[in-house]
mmCIF file of C-alpha atoms in Angstrom:
data_model
loop_
_atom_site.group_PDB
_atom_site.id
_atom_site.type_symbol
_atom_site.label_atom_id
_atom_site.label_comp_id
_atom_site.label_asym_id
_atom_site.label_seq_id
_atom_site.Cartn_x
_atom_site.Cartn_y
_atom_site.Cartn_z
ATOM 1 C CA MET A 1 0.000 0.000 0.000
ATOM 2 C CA ALA A 2 1.144 3.506 -0.714
ATOM 3 C CA LYS A 3 1.791 5.515 2.399
ATOM 4 C CA SER A 4 0.227 8.937 2.359
ATOM 5 C CA GLU A 5 2.391 11.947 2.894
ATOM 6 C CA GLU A 6 2.906 13.172 6.437
ATOM 7 C CA ARG A 7 1.964 16.731 5.516
ATOM 8 C CA GLU A 8 -1.134 18.097 7.288
ATOM 9 C CA TYR A 9 -4.148 18.670 5.040
ATOM 10 C CA THR A 10 -7.331 20.541 5.680
ATOM 11 C CA VAL A 11 -10.313 18.390 4.926
ATOM 12 C CA ASP A 12 -13.668 19.886 4.031
ATOM 13 C CA HIS A 13 -16.327 17.704 5.641
ATOM 14 C CA ASP A 14 -18.852 17.910 2.798
ATOM 15 C CA ALA A 15 -16.217 17.297 0.132
ATOM 16 C CA ALA A 16 -14.749 14.372 2.085
ATOM 17 C CA VAL A 17 -18.160 12.752 2.574
ATOM 18 C CA ARG A 18 -18.948 13.214 -1.107
ATOM 19 C CA LYS A 19 -15.624 11.653 -2.107
ATOM 20 C CA ILE A 20 -16.005 8.742 0.348
ATOM 21 C CA ARG A 21 -19.433 8.002 -1.132
ATOM 22 C CA PHE A 22 -17.883 8.226 -4.605
ATOM 23 C CA LEU A 23 -15.194 5.697 -3.662
ATOM 24 C CA ILE A 24 -17.748 3.349 -2.105
ATOM 25 C CA ASP A 25 -19.876 3.488 -5.257
ATOM 26 C CA THR A 26 -17.090 3.191 -7.822
ATOM 27 C CA HIS A 27 -15.294 0.356 -6.023
ATOM 28 C CA HIS A 28 -18.578 -1.452 -5.250
ATOM 29 C CA GLU A 29 -17.643 -1.379 -1.595
ATOM 30 C CA THR A 30 -19.986 -1.605 1.367
ATOM 31 C CA VAL A 31 -19.674 0.455 4.527
ATOM 32 C CA PRO A 32 -18.938 -2.663 6.643
ATOM 33 C CA GLY A 33 -16.420 -3.859 4.040
ATOM 34 C CA LEU A 34 -14.674 -0.489 3.980
ATOM 35 C CA ALA A 35 -14.664 -0.352 7.789
ATOM 36 C CA LYS A 36 -13.124 -3.817 8.006
ATOM 37 C CA GLY A 37 -10.536 -2.896 5.368
ATOM 38 C CA ILE A 38 -9.334 0.191 7.234
ATOM 39 C CA GLY A 39 -9.734 -1.185 10.770
ATOM 40 C CA VAL A 40 -12.574 0.921 12.165
ATOM 41 C CA LEU A 41 -16.119 0.167 13.254
ATOM 42 C CA PRO A 42 -18.803 0.412 10.548
ATOM 43 C CA ASP A 43 -20.732 2.848 12.759
ATOM 44 C CA THR A 44 -17.797 5.262 12.602
ATOM 45 C CA ILE A 45 -17.981 5.518 8.824
ATOM 46 C CA GLN A 46 -21.783 5.532 8.820
ATOM 47 C CA ASP A 47 -21.873 8.391 11.343
ATOM 48 C CA VAL A 48 -19.535 10.424 9.131
ATOM 49 C CA LEU A 49 -21.636 9.696 6.030
ATOM 50 C CA ASP A 50 -24.841 10.605 7.875
ATOM 51 C CA GLY A 51 -23.325 13.859 9.124
ATOM 52 C CA GLN A 52 -23.569 12.832 12.789
ATOM 53 C CA SER A 53 -19.821 13.203 13.304
ATOM 54 C CA HIS A 54 -17.039 15.082 11.566
ATOM 55 C CA VAL A 55 -14.538 13.302 9.393
ATOM 56 C CA SER A 56 -11.114 13.033 11.019
ATOM 57 C CA GLY A 57 -7.754 13.303 9.341
ATOM 58 C CA ALA A 58 -6.878 9.791 10.551
ATOM 59 C CA LEU A 59 -9.984 8.302 8.945
ATOM 60 C CA VAL A 60 -9.288 10.074 5.675
ATOM 61 C CA ARG A 61 -5.657 8.908 5.790
ATOM 62 C CA ARG A 62 -6.748 5.280 6.294
ATOM 63 C CA ILE A 63 -9.243 5.490 3.408
ATOM 64 C CA ALA A 64 -6.608 7.098 1.181
ATOM 65 C CA ASP A 65 -4.154 4.287 2.015
ATOM 66 C CA LYS A 66 -6.761 1.584 1.310
ATOM 67 C CA PHE A 67 -7.580 2.962 -2.134
ATOM 68 C CA GLN A 68 -3.955 3.989 -2.775
ATOM 69 C CA LEU A 69 -4.862 7.639 -3.203
ATOM 70 C CA PRO A 70 -2.895 10.740 -2.251
ATOM 71 C CA MET A 71 -4.273 12.836 0.586
ATOM 72 C CA ASP A 72 -4.770 15.619 -1.956
ATOM 73 C CA PHE A 73 -7.788 13.677 -3.165
ATOM 74 C CA PHE A 74 -9.648 14.546 0.051
ATOM 75 C CA SER A 75 -8.063 17.876 0.872
ATOM 76 C CA ALA A 76 -9.976 21.074 0.611
ATOM 77 C CA GLU A 77 -8.549 23.683 -1.699
ATOM 78 C CA PRO A 78 -7.075 26.693 0.100
ATOM 79 C CA VAL A 79 -9.556 29.528 0.122
ATOM 80 C CA ALA A 80 -8.317 33.040 -0.614
ATOM 81 C CA ASP A 81 -9.287 35.845 1.767
ATOM 82 C CA GLN A 82 -11.365 37.473 -0.945
ATOM 83 C CA GLN A 83 -13.403 34.306 -1.394
ATOM 84 C CA LEU A 84 -14.159 34.084 2.331
ATOM 85 C CA GLN A 85 -16.646 36.933 2.074
ATOM 86 C CA VAL A 86 -20.106 35.504 2.149
ATOM 87 C CA LYS A 87 -22.084 36.355 -0.924
ATOM 88 C CA THR A 88 -25.831 36.334 -0.804
ATOM 89 C CA PRO A 89 -27.075 33.913 -3.390
ATOM 90 C CA GLU A 90 -29.011 35.482 -6.191
ATOM 91 C CA LYS A 91 -32.668 34.747 -5.991
ATOM 92 C CA PRO A 92 -33.941 32.980 -9.058
ATOM 93 C CA GLN A 93 -36.274 35.075 -11.107
ATOM 94 C CA VAL A 94 -39.775 33.793 -11.396
ATOM 95 C CA ARG A 95 -40.776 33.634 -15.002
ATOM 96 C CA SER A 96 -44.232 33.171 -16.318
ATOM 97 C CA THR A 97 -45.003 29.924 -18.041
ATOM 98 C CA ARG A 98 -47.793 31.545 -20.007
ATOM 99 C CA ALA A 99 -47.304 32.313 -23.654
ATOM 100 C CA GLN A 100 -46.362 35.870 -24.474
ATOM 101 C CA ARG A 101 -49.001 38.104 -25.958
ATOM 102 C CA VAL A 102 -48.896 38.710 -29.664
ATOM 103 C CA GLU A 103 -49.342 42.325 -30.706
ATOM 104 C CA SER A 104 -50.756 41.678 -34.169
ATOM 105 C CA LYS A 105 -54.297 40.459 -34.541
ATOM 106 C CA PRO A 106 -54.658 36.947 -35.860
ATOM 107 C CA LYS A 107 -55.541 36.763 -39.511
ATOM 108 C CA PRO A 108 -58.545 34.616 -40.336
ATOM 109 C CA ALA A 109 -57.728 31.546 -42.312
ATOM 110 C CA VAL A 110 -58.591 32.108 -45.940
ATOM 111 C CA ALA A 111 -60.411 29.181 -47.425
ATOM 112 C CA SER A 112 -59.209 28.090 -50.808
ATOM 113 C CA PRO A 113 -61.636 28.519 -53.735
ATOM 114 C CA SER A 114 -61.909 24.775 -54.219
ATOM 115 C CA SER A 115 -62.902 24.215 -50.587
ATOM 116 C CA GLU A 116 -65.543 26.951 -50.867
ATOM 117 C CA MET A 117 -66.953 25.295 -53.994
ATOM 118 C CA ASP A 118 -67.019 21.911 -52.262
ATOM 119 C CA GLU A 119 -68.993 23.456 -49.418
ATOM 120 C CA VAL A 120 -71.494 25.030 -51.877
ATOM 121 C CA ARG A 121 -71.923 21.682 -53.663
ATOM 122 C CA ARG A 122 -72.543 19.818 -50.400
ATOM 123 C CA THR A 123 -75.066 22.411 -49.266
ATOM 124 C CA GLN A 124 -76.870 22.376 -52.625
ATOM 125 C CA LYS A 125 -76.996 18.574 -52.686
ATOM 126 C CA ALA A 126 -78.399 18.471 -49.137
ATOM 127 C CA LEU A 127 -81.042 21.056 -50.075
ATOM 128 C CA ILE A 128 -82.135 19.134 -53.196
ATOM 129 C CA GLU A 129 -82.326 15.864 -51.240
ATOM 130 C CA LEU A 130 -84.522 17.602 -48.670
ATOM 131 C CA LEU A 131 -86.836 18.980 -51.391
ATOM 132 C CA ILE A 132 -87.118 15.536 -52.993
ATOM 133 C CA ASP A 133 -87.803 13.888 -49.605
ATOM 134 C CA LYS A 134 -90.536 16.438 -48.841
ATOM 135 C CA GLY A 135 -92.133 15.881 -52.235
ATOM 136 C CA VAL A 136 -91.674 19.457 -53.426
ATOM 137 C CA ILE A 137 -89.769 18.305 -56.498
ATOM 138 C CA HIS A 138 -89.302 14.885 -58.092
ATOM 139 C CA SER A 139 -85.936 13.403 -58.871
ATOM 140 C CA GLY A 140 -86.756 13.330 -62.601
ATOM 141 C CA GLU A 141 -87.611 17.030 -62.605
ATOM 142 C CA TRP A 142 -84.315 17.883 -60.956
ATOM 143 C CA GLN A 143 -82.318 15.799 -63.442
ATOM 144 C CA ALA A 144 -84.139 17.513 -66.363
ATOM 145 C CA ARG A 145 -83.294 20.959 -64.947
ATOM 146 C CA LEU A 146 -79.641 20.004 -64.564
ATOM 147 C CA ARG A 147 -79.529 18.851 -68.215
ATOM 148 C CA ARG A 148 -81.110 22.087 -69.424
ATOM 149 C CA THR A 149 -78.655 24.184 -67.372
ATOM 150 C CA ARG A 150 -75.657 22.284 -68.733
ATOM 151 C CA LEU A 151 -76.878 22.649 -72.329
ATOM 152 C CA SER A 152 -77.451 26.388 -72.014
ATOM 153 C CA LYS A 153 -73.841 27.092 -70.960
#
């Protein structure tokens, strides 16, 4: 096993927990298996993962040795003095999910001449069928009128 460096590292708790979970997932390790491998009780690791206790440098060093990682893997990056100032997070802007209004008035759909003629034909046919059904005109009379109209064109 690779021995980790003796240099002291600052360990960010949240980052260390995130990286321990990452190692457990990627190496298909269990908490009891990891605890047995580094010589601690499973409850110790579980308490750290659950946030009930802080991660210690010794625990991180043991985990780093088990997975043959440098301590830099767990160390927190040094924070500059300028970055220490707490910034208030920007509030997300609430945006409407409604469609935006359109300034121009919608133009009515213009029916094509052929569709208008089809509509006239259907209406005329329905009217003639009604007249024939009511006995106002006979079918033969209507056919004779149609022939006369076609011949006069």
